[in-house]
Short mmCIF file of C-alpha atoms and ligand atoms in Angstrom, two decimals:
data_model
loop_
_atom_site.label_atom_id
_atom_site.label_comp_id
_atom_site.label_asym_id
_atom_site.label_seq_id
_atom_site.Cartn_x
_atom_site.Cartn_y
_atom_site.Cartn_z
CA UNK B 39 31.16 -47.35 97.03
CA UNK B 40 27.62 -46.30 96.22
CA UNK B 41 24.84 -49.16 96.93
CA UNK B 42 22.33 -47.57 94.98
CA UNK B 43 20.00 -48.36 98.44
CA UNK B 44 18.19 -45.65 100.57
CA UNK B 45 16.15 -45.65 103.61
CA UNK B 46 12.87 -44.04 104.77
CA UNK B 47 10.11 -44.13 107.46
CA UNK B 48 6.92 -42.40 106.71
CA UNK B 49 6.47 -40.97 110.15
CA UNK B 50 4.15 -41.13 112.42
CA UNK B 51 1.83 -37.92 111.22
CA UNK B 52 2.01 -39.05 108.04
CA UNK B 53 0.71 -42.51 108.57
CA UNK B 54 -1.86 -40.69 111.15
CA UNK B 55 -3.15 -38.38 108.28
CA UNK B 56 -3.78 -40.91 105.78
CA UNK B 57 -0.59 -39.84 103.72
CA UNK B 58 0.99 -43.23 103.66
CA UNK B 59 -0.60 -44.04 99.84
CA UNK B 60 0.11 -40.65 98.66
CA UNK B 61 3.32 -40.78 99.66
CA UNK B 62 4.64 -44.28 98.84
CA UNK B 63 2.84 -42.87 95.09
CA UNK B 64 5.25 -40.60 94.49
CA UNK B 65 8.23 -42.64 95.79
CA UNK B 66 7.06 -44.96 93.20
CA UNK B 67 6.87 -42.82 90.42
CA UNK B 68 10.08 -41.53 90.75
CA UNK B 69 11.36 -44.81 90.35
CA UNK B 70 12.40 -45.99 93.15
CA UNK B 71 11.97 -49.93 93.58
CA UNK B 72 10.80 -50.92 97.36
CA UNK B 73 13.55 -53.85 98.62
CA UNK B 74 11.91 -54.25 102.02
CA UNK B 75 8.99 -52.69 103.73
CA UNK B 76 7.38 -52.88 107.24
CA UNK B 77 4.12 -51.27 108.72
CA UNK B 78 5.50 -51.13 112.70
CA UNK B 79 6.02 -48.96 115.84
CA UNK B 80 9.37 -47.76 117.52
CA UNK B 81 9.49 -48.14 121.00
CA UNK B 82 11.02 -44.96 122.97
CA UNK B 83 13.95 -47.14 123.30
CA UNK B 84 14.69 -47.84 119.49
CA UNK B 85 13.55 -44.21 118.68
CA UNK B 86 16.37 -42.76 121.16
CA UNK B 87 19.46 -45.27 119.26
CA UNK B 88 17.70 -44.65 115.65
CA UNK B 89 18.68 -41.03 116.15
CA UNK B 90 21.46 -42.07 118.54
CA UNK B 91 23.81 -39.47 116.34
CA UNK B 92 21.37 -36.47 117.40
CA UNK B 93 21.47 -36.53 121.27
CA UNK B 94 23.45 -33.99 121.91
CA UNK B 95 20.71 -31.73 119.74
CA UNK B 96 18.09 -29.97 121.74
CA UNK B 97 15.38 -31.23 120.05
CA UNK B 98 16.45 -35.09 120.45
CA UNK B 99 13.85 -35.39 123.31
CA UNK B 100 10.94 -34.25 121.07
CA UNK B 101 12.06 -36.12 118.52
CA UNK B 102 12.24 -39.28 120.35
CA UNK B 103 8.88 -38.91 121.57
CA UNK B 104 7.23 -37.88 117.96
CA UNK B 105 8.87 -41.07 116.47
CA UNK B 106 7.60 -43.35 119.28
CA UNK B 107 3.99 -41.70 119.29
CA UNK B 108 2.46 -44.03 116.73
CA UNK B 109 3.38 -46.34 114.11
CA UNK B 110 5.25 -45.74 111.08
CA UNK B 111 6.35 -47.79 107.22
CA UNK B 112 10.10 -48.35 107.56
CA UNK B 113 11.58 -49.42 103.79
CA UNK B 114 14.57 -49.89 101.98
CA UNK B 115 14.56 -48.24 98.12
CA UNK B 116 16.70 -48.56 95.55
CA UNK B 117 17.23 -46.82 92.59
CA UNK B 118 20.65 -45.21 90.69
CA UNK B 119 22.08 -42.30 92.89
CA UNK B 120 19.30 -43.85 96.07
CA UNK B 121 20.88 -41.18 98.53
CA UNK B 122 20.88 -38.33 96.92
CA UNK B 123 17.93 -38.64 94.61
CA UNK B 124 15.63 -39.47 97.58
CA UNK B 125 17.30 -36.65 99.73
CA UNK B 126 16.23 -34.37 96.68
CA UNK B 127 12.45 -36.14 96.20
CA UNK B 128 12.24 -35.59 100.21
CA UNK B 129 13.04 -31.35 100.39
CA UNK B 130 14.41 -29.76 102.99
CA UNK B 131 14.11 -30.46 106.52
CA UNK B 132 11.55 -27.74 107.11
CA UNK B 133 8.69 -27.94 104.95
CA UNK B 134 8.71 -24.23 105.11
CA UNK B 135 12.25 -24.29 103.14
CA UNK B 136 11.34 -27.83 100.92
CA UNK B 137 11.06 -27.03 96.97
CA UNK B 138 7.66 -27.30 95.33
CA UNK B 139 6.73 -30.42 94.56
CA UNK B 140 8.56 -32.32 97.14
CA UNK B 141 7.17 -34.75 99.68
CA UNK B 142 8.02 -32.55 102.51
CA UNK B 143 6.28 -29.68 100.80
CA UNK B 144 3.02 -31.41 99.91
CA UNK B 145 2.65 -33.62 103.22
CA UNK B 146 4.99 -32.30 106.11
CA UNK B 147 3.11 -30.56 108.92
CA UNK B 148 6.37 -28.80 111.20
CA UNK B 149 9.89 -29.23 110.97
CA UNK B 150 9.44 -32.08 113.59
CA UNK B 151 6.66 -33.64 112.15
CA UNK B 152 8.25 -33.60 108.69
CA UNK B 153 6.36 -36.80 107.14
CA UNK B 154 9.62 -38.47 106.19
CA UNK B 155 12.80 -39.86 106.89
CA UNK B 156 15.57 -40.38 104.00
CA UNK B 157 19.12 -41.32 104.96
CA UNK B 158 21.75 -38.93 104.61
CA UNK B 159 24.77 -41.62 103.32
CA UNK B 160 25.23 -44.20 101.72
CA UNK B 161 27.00 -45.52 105.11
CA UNK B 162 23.72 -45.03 107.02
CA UNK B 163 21.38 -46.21 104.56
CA UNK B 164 22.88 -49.48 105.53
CA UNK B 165 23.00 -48.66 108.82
CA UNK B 166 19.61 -47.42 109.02
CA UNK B 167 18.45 -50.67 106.87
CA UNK B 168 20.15 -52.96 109.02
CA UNK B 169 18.06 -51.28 112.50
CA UNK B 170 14.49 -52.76 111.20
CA UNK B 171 15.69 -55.53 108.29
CA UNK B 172 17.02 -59.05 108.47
CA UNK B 173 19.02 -60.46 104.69
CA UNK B 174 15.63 -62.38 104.43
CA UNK B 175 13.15 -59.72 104.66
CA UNK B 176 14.82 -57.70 101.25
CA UNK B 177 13.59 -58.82 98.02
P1 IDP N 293 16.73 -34.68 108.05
O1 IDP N 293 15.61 -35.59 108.49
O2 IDP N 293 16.29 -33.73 106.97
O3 IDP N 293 17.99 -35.43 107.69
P2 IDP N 293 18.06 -33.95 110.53
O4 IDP N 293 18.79 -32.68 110.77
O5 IDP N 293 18.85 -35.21 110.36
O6 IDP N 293 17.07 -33.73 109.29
O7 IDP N 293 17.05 -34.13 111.76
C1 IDP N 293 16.42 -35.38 112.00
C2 IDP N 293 14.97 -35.11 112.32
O8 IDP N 293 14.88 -34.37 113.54
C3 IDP N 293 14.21 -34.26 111.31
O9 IDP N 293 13.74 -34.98 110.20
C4 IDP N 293 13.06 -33.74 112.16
O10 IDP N 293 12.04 -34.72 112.37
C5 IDP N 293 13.76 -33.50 113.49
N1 IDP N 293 14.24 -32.11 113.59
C6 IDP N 293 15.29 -31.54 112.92
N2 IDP N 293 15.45 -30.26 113.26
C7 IDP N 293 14.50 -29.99 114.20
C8 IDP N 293 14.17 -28.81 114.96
O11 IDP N 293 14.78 -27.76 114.83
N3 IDP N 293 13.10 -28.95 115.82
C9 IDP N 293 12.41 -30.12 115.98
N4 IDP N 293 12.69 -31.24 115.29
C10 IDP N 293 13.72 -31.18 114.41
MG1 MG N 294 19.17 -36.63 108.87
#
């Protein structure tokens, strides 16, 4: 059953860059209401299980390393259709490929340093939630 619950990290470029009012701007204004949000830093340990599901990839040790290189805003979002319409508001993967307008298009650097993170199901939005956010922290 759909939650109607999403979750992002603005990553670490993007908080580097100064990106982190643009882009919580546009996550606003596409109507997305913020249930929890946390300004904090993934150690390489938490980085390696957060993307657990991608170790066999060969870019999991780069992208352990990138996600444990500075801090990041970890949130939970909700809105109608969260997955999906976040995955859309996001773009592609590689800013290269991401649709105009987009926040991968406007504020991604590489494909590995692609400014955002938006779960890809339902199933690990609440998985992904449940990594950084206790029942009291969502509001
Ligand atoms: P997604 O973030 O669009 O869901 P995934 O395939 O789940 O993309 O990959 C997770 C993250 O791993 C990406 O957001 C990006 O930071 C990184 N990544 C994906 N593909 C590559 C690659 O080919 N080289 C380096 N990093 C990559
Ligand atoms: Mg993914």
């Amino acid at each position: 059953m759909a939650t109607n619950r999403t979750f992002t990290m603005i990553k670490p470029d993007a908080v580097a860059n100064g990106s982190i009012g643009g882009i919580l701007k546009m996550i606003n204004e596409a109507g997305f209401r913020i249930v929890a949000m946390k300004y904090t830093k993934l150690s390489k340990e938490a980085a390696g299980s957060f993307y657990e599901v991608h170790k066999e990839r060969p870019f999991y040790g780069e992208l352990v390393e990138y996600m444990s290189s500075g801090p990041i805003v970890a949130a939970i979002l909700e809105k109608e259709n969260a997955v999906v319409d976040f995955r859309t508001l996001i773009g592609a993967t590689d800013p290269t490929k991401a649709a105009e307008g987009t926040i991968r298009k406007i504020y991604a650097k590489s494909i590995a340093a692609n400014a955002v993170h938006g779960s890809d199901s339902d199933e690990n939005a609440d998985i992904e939630g449940n990594f950084y956010f206790s029942k009291l922290e969502r509001f």
